[in-house]
Short mmCIF file of C-alpha atoms and ligand atoms in Angstrom, two decimals:
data_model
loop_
_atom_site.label_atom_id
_atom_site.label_comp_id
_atom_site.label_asym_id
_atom_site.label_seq_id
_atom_site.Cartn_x
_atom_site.Cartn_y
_atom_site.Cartn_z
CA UNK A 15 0.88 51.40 166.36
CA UNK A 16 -3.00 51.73 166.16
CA UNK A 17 -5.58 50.22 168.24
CA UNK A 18 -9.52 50.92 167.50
CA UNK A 19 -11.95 50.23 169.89
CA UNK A 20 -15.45 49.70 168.18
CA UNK A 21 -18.69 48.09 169.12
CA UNK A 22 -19.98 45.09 168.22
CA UNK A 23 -23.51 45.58 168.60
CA UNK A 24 -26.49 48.55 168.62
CA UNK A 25 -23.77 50.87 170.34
CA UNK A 26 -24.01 51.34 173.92
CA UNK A 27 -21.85 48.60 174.55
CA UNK A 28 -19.42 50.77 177.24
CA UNK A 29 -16.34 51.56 174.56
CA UNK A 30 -16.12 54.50 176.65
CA UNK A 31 -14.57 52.99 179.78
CA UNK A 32 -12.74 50.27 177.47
CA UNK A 33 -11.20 53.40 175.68
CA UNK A 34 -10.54 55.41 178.87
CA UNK A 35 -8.82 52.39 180.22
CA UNK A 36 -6.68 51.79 177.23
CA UNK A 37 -6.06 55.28 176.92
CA UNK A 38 -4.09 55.26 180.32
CA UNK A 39 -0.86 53.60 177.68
CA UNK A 40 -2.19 55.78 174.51
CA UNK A 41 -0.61 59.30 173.03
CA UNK A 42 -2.93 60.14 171.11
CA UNK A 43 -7.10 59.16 171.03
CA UNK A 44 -8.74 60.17 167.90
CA UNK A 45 -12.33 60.01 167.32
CA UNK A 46 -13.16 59.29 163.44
CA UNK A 47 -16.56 59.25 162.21
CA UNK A 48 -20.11 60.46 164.46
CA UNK A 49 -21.28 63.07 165.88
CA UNK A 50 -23.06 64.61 169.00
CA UNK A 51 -25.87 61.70 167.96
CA UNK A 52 -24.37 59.62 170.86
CA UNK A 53 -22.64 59.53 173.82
CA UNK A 54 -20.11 57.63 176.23
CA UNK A 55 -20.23 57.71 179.18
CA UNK A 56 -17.14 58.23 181.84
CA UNK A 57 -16.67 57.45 185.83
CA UNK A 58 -13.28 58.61 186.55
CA UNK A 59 -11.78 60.41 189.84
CA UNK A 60 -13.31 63.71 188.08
CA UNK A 61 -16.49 62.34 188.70
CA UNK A 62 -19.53 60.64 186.12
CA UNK A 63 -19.49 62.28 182.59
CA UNK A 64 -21.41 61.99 179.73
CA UNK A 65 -19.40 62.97 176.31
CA UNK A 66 -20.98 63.45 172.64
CA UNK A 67 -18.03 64.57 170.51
CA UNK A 68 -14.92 64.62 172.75
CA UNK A 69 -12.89 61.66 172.61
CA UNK A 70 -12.73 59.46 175.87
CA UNK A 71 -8.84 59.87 176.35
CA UNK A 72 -9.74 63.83 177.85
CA UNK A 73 -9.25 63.01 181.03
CA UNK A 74 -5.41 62.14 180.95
CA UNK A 75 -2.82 64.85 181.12
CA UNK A 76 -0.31 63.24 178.90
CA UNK A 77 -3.04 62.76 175.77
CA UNK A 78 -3.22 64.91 172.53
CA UNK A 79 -7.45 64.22 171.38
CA UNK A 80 -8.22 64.53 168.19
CA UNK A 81 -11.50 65.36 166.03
CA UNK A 82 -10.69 63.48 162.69
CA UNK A 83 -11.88 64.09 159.36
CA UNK A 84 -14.47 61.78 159.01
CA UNK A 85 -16.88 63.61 162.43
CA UNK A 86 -19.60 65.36 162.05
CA UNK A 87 -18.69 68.32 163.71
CA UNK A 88 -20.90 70.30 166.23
CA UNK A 89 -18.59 73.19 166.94
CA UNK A 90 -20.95 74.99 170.07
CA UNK A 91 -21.39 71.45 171.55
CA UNK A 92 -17.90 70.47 171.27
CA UNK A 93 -16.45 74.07 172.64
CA UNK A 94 -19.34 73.75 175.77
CA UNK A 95 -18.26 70.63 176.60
CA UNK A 96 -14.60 71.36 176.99
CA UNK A 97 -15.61 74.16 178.94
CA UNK A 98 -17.85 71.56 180.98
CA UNK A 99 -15.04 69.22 181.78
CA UNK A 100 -12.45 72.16 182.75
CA UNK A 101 -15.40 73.80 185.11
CA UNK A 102 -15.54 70.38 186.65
CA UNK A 103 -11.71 70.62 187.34
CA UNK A 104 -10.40 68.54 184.55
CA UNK A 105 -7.16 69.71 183.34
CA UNK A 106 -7.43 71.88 180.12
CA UNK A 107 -6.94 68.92 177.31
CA UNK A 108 -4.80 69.30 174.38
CA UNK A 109 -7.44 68.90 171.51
CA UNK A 110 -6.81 69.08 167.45
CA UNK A 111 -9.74 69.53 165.01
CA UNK A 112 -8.88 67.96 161.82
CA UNK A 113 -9.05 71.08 159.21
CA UNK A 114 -10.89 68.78 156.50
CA UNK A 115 -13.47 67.68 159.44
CA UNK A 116 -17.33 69.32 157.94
CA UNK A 117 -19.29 71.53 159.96
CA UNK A 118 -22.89 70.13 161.04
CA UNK A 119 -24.82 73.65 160.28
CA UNK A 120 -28.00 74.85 162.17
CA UNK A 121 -29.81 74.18 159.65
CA UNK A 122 -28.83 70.15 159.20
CA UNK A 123 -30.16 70.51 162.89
CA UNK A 124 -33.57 71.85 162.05
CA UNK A 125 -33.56 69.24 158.91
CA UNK A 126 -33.35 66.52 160.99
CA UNK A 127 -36.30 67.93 163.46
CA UNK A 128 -38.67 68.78 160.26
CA UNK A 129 -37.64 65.40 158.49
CA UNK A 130 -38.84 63.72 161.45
CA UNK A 131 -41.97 65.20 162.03
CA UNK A 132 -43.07 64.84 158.64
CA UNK A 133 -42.01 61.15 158.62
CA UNK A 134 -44.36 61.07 162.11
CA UNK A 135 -45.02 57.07 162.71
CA UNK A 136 -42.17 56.52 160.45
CA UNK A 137 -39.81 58.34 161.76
CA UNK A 138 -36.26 56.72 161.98
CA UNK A 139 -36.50 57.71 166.17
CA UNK A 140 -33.29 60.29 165.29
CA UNK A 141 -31.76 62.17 168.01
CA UNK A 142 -32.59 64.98 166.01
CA UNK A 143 -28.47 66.27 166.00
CA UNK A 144 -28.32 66.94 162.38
CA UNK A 145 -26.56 63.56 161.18
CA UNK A 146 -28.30 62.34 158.66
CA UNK A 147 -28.36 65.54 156.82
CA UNK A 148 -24.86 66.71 157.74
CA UNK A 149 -23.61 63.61 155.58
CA UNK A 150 -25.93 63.59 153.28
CA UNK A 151 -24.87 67.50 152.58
CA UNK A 152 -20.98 65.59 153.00
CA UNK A 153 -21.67 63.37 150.19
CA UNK A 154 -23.89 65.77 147.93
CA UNK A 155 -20.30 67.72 147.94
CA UNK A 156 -22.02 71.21 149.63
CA UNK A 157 -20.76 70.67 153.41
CA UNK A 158 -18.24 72.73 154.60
CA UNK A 159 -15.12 71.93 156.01
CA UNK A 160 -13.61 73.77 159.20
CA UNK A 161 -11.20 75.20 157.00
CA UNK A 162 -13.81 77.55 154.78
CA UNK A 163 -14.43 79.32 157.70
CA UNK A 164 -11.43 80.96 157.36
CA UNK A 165 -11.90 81.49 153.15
CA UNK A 166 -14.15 84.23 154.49
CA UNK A 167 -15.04 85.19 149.97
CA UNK A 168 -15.62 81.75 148.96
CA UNK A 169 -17.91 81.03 152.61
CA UNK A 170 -20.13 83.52 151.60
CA UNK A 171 -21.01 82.63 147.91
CA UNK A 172 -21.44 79.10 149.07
CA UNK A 173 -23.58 79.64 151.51
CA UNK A 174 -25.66 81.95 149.20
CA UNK A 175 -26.24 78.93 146.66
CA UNK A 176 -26.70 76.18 149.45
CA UNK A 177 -29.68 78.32 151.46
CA UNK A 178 -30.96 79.06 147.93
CA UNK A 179 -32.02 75.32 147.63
CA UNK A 180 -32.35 74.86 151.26
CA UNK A 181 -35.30 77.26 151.20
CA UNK A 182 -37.29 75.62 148.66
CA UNK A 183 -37.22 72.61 150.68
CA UNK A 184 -38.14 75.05 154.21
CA UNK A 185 -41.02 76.73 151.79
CA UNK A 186 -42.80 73.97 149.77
CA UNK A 187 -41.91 70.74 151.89
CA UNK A 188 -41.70 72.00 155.50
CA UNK A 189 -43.48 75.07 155.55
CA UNK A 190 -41.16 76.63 157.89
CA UNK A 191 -39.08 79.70 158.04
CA UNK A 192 -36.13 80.55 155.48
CA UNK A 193 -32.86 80.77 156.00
CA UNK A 194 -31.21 83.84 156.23
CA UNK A 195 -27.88 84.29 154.46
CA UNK A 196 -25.99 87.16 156.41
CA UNK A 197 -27.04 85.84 159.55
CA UNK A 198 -25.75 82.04 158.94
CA UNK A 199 -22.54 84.35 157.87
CA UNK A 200 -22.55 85.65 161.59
CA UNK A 201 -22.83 82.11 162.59
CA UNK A 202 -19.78 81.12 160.88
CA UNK A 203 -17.44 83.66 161.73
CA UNK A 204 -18.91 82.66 165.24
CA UNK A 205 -17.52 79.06 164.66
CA UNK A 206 -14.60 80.23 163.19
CA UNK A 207 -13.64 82.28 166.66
CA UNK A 208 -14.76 79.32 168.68
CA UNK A 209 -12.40 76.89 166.77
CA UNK A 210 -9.62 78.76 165.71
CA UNK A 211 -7.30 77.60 168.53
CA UNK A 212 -8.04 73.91 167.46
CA UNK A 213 -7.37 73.17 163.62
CA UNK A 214 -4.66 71.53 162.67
CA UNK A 215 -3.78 69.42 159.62
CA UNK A 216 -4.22 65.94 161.52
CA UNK A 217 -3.24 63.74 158.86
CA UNK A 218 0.05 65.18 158.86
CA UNK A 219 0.47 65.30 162.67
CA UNK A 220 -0.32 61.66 162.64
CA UNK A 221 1.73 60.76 160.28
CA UNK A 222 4.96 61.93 162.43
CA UNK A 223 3.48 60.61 165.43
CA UNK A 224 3.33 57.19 163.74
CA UNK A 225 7.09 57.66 162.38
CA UNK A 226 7.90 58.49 166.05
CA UNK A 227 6.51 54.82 166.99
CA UNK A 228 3.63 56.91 169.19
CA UNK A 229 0.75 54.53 170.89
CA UNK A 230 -2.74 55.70 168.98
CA UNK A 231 -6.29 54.92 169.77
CA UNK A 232 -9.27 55.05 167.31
CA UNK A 233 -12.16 55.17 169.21
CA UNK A 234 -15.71 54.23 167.44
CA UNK A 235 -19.10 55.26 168.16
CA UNK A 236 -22.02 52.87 167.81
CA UNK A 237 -21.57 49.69 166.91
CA UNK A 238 -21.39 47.26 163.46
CA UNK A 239 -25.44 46.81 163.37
CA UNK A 240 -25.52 50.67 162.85
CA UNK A 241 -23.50 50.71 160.04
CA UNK A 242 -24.53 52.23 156.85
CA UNK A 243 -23.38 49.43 154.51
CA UNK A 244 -23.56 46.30 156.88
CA UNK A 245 -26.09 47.11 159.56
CA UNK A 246 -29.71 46.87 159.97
CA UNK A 247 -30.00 49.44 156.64
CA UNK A 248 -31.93 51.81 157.01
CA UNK A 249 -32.18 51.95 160.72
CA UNK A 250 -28.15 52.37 160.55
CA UNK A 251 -26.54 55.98 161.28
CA UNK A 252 -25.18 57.73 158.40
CA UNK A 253 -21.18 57.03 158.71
CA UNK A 254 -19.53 53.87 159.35
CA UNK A 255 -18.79 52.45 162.44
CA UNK A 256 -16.17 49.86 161.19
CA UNK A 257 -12.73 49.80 162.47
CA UNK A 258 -11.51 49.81 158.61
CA UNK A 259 -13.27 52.93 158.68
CA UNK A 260 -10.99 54.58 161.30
CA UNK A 261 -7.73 54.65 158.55
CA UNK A 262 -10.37 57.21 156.33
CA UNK A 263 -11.98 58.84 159.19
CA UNK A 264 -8.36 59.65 160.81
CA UNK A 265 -6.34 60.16 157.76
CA UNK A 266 -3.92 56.87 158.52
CA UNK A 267 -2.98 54.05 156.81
CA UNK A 268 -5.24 51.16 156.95
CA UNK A 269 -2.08 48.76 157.76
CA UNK A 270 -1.36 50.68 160.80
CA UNK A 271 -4.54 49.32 162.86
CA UNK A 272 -2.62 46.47 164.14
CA UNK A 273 -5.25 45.66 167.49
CA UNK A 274 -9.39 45.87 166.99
CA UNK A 275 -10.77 45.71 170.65
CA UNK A 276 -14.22 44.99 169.95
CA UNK A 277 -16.79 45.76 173.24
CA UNK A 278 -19.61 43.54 173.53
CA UNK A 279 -22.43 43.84 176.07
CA UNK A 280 -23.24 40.76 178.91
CA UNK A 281 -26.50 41.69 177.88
CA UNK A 282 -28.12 43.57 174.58
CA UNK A 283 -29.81 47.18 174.42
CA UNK A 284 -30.74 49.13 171.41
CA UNK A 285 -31.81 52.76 170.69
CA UNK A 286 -34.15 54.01 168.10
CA UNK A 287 -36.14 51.87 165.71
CA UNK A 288 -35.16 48.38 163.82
CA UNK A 289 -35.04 44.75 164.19
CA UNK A 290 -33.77 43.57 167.67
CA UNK A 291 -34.24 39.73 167.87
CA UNK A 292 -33.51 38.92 171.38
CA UNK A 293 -35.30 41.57 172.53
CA UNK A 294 -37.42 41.30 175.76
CA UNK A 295 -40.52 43.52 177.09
CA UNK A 296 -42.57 43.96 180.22
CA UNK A 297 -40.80 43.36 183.42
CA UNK A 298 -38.67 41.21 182.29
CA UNK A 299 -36.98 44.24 180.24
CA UNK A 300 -37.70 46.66 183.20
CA UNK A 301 -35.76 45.18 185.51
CA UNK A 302 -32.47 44.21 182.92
CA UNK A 303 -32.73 48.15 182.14
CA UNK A 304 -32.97 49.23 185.55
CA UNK A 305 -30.31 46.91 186.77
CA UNK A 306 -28.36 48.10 183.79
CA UNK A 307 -24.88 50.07 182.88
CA UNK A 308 -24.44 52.69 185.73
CA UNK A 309 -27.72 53.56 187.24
CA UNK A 310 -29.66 51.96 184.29
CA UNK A 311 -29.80 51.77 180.57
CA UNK A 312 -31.32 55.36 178.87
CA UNK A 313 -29.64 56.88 176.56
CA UNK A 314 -26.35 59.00 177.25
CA UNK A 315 -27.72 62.17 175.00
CA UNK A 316 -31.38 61.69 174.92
CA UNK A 317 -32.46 60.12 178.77
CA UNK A 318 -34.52 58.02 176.39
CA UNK A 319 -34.77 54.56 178.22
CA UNK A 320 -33.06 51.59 176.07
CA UNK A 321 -35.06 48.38 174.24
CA UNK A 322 -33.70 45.69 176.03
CA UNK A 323 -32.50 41.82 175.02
CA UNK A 324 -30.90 38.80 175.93
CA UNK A 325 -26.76 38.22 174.56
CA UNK A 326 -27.40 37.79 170.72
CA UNK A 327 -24.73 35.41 169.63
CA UNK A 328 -25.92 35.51 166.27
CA UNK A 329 -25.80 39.07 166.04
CA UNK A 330 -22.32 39.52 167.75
CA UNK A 331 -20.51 36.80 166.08
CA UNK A 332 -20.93 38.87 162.87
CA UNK A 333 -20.46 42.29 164.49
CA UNK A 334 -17.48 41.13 165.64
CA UNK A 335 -16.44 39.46 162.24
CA UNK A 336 -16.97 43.26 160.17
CA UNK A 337 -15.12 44.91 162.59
CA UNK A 338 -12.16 42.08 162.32
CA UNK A 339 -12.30 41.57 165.89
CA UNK A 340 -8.85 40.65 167.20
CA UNK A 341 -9.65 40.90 170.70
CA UNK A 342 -13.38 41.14 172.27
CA UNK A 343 -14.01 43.09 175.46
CA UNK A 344 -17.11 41.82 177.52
CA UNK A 345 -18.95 44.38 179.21
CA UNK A 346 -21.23 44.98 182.08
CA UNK A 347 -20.91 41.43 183.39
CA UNK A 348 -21.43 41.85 186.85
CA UNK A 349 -25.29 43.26 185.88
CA UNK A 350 -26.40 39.80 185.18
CA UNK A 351 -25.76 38.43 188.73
CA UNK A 352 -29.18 38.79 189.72
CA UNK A 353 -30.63 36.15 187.03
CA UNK A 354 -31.62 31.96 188.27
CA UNK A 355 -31.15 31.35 184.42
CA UNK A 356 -29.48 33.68 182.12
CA UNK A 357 -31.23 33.08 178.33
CA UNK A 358 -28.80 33.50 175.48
CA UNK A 359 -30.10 33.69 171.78
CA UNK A 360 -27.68 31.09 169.78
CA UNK A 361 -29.63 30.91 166.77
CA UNK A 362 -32.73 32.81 164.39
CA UNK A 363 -35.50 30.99 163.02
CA UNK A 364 -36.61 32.41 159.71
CA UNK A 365 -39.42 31.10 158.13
CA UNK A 366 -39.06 27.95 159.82
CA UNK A 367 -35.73 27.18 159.32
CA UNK A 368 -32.92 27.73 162.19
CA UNK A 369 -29.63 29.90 160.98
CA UNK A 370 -26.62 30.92 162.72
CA UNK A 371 -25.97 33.51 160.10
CA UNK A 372 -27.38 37.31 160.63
CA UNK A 373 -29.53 37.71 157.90
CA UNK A 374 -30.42 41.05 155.22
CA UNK A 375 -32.82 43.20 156.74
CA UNK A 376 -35.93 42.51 155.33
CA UNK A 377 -35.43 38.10 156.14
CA UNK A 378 -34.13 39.75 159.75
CA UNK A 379 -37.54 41.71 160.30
CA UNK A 380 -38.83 37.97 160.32
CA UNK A 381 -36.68 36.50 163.01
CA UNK A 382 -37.34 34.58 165.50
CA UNK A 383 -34.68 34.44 168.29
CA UNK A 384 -33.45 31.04 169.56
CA UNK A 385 -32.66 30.90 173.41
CA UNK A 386 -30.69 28.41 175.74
CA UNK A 387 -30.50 28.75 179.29
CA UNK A 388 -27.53 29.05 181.14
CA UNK A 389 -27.68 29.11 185.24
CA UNK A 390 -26.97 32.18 186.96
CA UNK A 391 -24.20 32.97 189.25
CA UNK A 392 -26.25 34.80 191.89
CA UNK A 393 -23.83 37.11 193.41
CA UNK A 394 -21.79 40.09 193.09
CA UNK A 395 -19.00 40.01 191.18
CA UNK A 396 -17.77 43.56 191.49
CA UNK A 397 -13.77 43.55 192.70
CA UNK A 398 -12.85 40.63 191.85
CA UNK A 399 -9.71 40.86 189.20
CA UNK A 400 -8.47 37.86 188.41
CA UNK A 401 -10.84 35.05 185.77
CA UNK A 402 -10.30 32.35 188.49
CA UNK A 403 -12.03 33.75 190.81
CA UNK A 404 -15.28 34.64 189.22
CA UNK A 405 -17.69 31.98 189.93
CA UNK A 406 -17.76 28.40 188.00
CA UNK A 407 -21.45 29.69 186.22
CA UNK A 408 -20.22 33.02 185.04
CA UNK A 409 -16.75 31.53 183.95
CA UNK A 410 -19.15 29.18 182.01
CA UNK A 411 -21.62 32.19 180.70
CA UNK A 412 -17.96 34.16 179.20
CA UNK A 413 -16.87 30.99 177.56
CA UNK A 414 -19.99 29.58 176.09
CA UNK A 415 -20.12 33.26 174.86
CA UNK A 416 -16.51 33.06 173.54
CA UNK A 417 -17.42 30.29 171.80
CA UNK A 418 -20.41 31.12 170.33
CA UNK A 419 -18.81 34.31 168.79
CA UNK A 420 -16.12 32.80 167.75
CA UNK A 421 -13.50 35.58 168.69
CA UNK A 422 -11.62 35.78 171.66
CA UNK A 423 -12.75 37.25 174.99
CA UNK A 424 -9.60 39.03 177.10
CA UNK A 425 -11.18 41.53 178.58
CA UNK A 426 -13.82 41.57 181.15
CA UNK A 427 -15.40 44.37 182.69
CA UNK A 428 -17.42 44.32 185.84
CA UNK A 429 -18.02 47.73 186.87
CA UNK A 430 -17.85 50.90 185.27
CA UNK A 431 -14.68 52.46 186.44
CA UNK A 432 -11.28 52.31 185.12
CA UNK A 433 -9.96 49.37 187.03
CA UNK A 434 -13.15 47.10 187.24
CA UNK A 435 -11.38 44.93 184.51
CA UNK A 436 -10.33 41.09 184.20
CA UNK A 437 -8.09 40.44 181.57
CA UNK A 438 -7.87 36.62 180.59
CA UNK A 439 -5.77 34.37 178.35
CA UNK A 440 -8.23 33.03 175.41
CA UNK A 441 -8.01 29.76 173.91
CA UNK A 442 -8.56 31.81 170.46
CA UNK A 443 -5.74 33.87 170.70
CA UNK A 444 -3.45 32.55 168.41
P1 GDP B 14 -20.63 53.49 174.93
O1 GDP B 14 -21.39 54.47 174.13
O2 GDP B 14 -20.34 52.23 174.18
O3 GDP B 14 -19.42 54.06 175.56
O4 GDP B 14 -21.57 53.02 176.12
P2 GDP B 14 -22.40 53.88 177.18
O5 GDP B 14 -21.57 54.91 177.80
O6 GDP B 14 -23.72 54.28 176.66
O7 GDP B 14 -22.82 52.70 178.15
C1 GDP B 14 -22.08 52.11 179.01
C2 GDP B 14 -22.68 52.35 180.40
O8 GDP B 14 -22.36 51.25 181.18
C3 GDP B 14 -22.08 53.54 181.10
O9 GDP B 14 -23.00 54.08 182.01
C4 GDP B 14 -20.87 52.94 181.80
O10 GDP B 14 -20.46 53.66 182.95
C5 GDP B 14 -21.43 51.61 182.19
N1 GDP B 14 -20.47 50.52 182.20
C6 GDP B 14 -19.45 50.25 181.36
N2 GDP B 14 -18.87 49.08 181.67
C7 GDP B 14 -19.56 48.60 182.73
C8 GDP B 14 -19.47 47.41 183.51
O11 GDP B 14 -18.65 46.53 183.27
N3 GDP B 14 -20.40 47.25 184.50
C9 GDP B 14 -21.34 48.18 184.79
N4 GDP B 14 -22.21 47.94 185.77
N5 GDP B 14 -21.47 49.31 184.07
C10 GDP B 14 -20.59 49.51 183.07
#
């Protein structure tokens, strides 16, 4: 059986400690669309760790991680950070790199760095890791999959007709330096070394490991309001981060994603540009983002610090609907005990009128957010484990949430290690 675990939100919700929790009871953790663009971050007896392209599940002996098809794949970043983990004395993982997985190339890296620069005030606020142009090279049919590395003939000609229209684009648009063909060649047979020990036809190995009844986790990177098709287009990332998406990124039948865990933050933060409704400035937002995650809310791959908001019910409720949410895991609770009043946008006001609904782009540039106030709980709530015993105002906060959203809460976590988690019985489970 499959689970995913996806965000709801801007990403950044903590689906790294909801999938290193679940992956405690999971063979097999498969990561299935992304790149090195973002990050999760991990507190586990090894320490605090900060991933880009590993899955979560590393950390467990008994775990087989795998790079699906649908990653961008950063082969130097993803062989340094095994070797990060296993110099921090993590046990050597047991990782598979889907063969039909694409390469993000050097130059997709240097695309993304010129496109942004020339964009300047317009920029999209990219991490500058190659994404955008790694897929749109995916889609434009002239990526390259791990498995050309080792068609060493047909590598080479490719690459001679891909730099060929590369560097008109690097001479008459960027006015930077050409690539070079024999020493991108180097590169690759670089890659290839590096990898080798890794590829594997995934699909296949899945499929007996679902025959054999194994426990499999699809773990998602960003969240719904990044997606390509139903996020905040164009200030999305350039692969979906839907749950449905996991059966092409993985190579699995869409039938066999029987649980979608979907990870939705106390509180909201957003990297990069686009509309953020409930979001909150000045000291107000300095204090949420210092208070924040573990140690505060900047970004896991870029130290940039996070925009900051209020709980967006509007925008969760239909985050949680594309990613068809069968179970919601509330995040970073215990951050919020500091607040008299906690404000909570229920509804957006567009051009005078008040909808629940989360709007196209261009009406959601427009919005207004609607807040209630709900009283604070003043305390820590760190350690407790069981729903009865968090106080009556936070009990109130989850369930006003729950209810809001419309999708069930069972999971709450209030800390960021492994067993800061309350799981409750929801009214909305049917
Ligand atoms: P991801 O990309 O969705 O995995 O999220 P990040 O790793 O960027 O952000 C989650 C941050 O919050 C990390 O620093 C986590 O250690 C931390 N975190 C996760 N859950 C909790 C929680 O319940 N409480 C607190 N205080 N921090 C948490």
């Amino acid at each position: 059986m499959v689970k995913a675990v996806v965000g709801a939100n801007w990403g950044d919700e903590g689906k790294g400690k909801i999938t290193d929790m679940l992956a405690r009871e999971a063979d097999i953790i498969i990561r299935f669309q992304g790149g090195a663009n973002a990050g999760h971050t991990i507190v586990n007896d090894y320490g605090k760790f900060a991933l880009h392209t590993l899955p979560s599940g590393v950390f467990y002996g008994h775990t087989t991680s795998i790079i699906g098809n649908g990653v961008a794949l950063n082969i130097p970043i993803l062989v340094g950070e095994i070797r990060s983990i296993v110099d921090r004395g993590v046990p050597m993982p047991k990782i598979l790199v889907s063969d039909r997985a694409q390469v993000v190339m050097p130059y997709h890296v240097l695309f993304d760095q010129y496109e942004e620069e020339r964009l300047g005030g317009k920029s999209f606020g990219s991490t500058k890791s190659g994404i955008a142009p790694f897929y749109s090279d995916k889609f434009a049919k002239i990526g390259f999959q791990v498995c050309e590395l080792f068609d060493e003939e047909g590598l080479r000609g490719k690459l001679e007709s891909v730099c060929a229209t590369k560097n008109v684009l690097l001479e008459h648009l960027y006015h930077k330096p050409l690539l070079d063909v024999d020493e991108l060649y180097q590169t690759m047979m670089e890659y290839k070394e590096m990898i080798a020990p890794y590829v594997c036809d995934t699909a296949s190995f899945l499929d007996e490991a679902l025959k054999e009844g194994k426990n499999i986790l699809l773990e998602g990177q960003l969240g719904t309001l990044k997606d390509p098709d139903h996020g905040i287009y164009p200030m999305v990332t350039s692969s979906s981060t839907l749950a449905g998406y996991g059966a092409v990124g993985a190579g699995i039948p869409p039938y066999e994603i029987r649980q979608v865990v979907t990870v939705c933050k106390a509180y909201s933060s957003a990297v990069g540009a686009g509309a953020f409704v409930s979001e909150i400035f000045g000291e107000e937002a300095d204090e949420l983002r210092r208070r924040g995650g573990d140690g505060g809310e900047y970004g896991a791959t870029t130290g940039r610090p996070r925009r900051m908001g209020w709980f967006d019910c509007v925008a969760s409720r239909y985050g949680c609907r594309l990613q068809g949410t069968t179970d919601v895991a509330f995040t970073v609770l215990d951050v919020l005990g500091y607040l008299d009043e906690i404000p909570v946008c229920v509804g957006y006001e567009v051009d005078g009128e008040v909808t629940e609904q989360f709007p196209v782009t261009w009406k959601l540039e427009k919005a207004k957010p609607v807040l209630t106030r709900l009283p604070g709980w003043k305390c820590d709530i760190r350690g407790i484990r069981k729903y009865e015993e968090l106080p009556e105002n936070c009990r109130k906060y989850v369930e006003f949430v729950e209810q809001h959203i419309g999708y069930p809460i069972t999971m709450i976590s209030n800390g960021p290690g492994r067993d800061d988690i309350i799981y409750r019985e929801s009214p909305l489970k049917k």
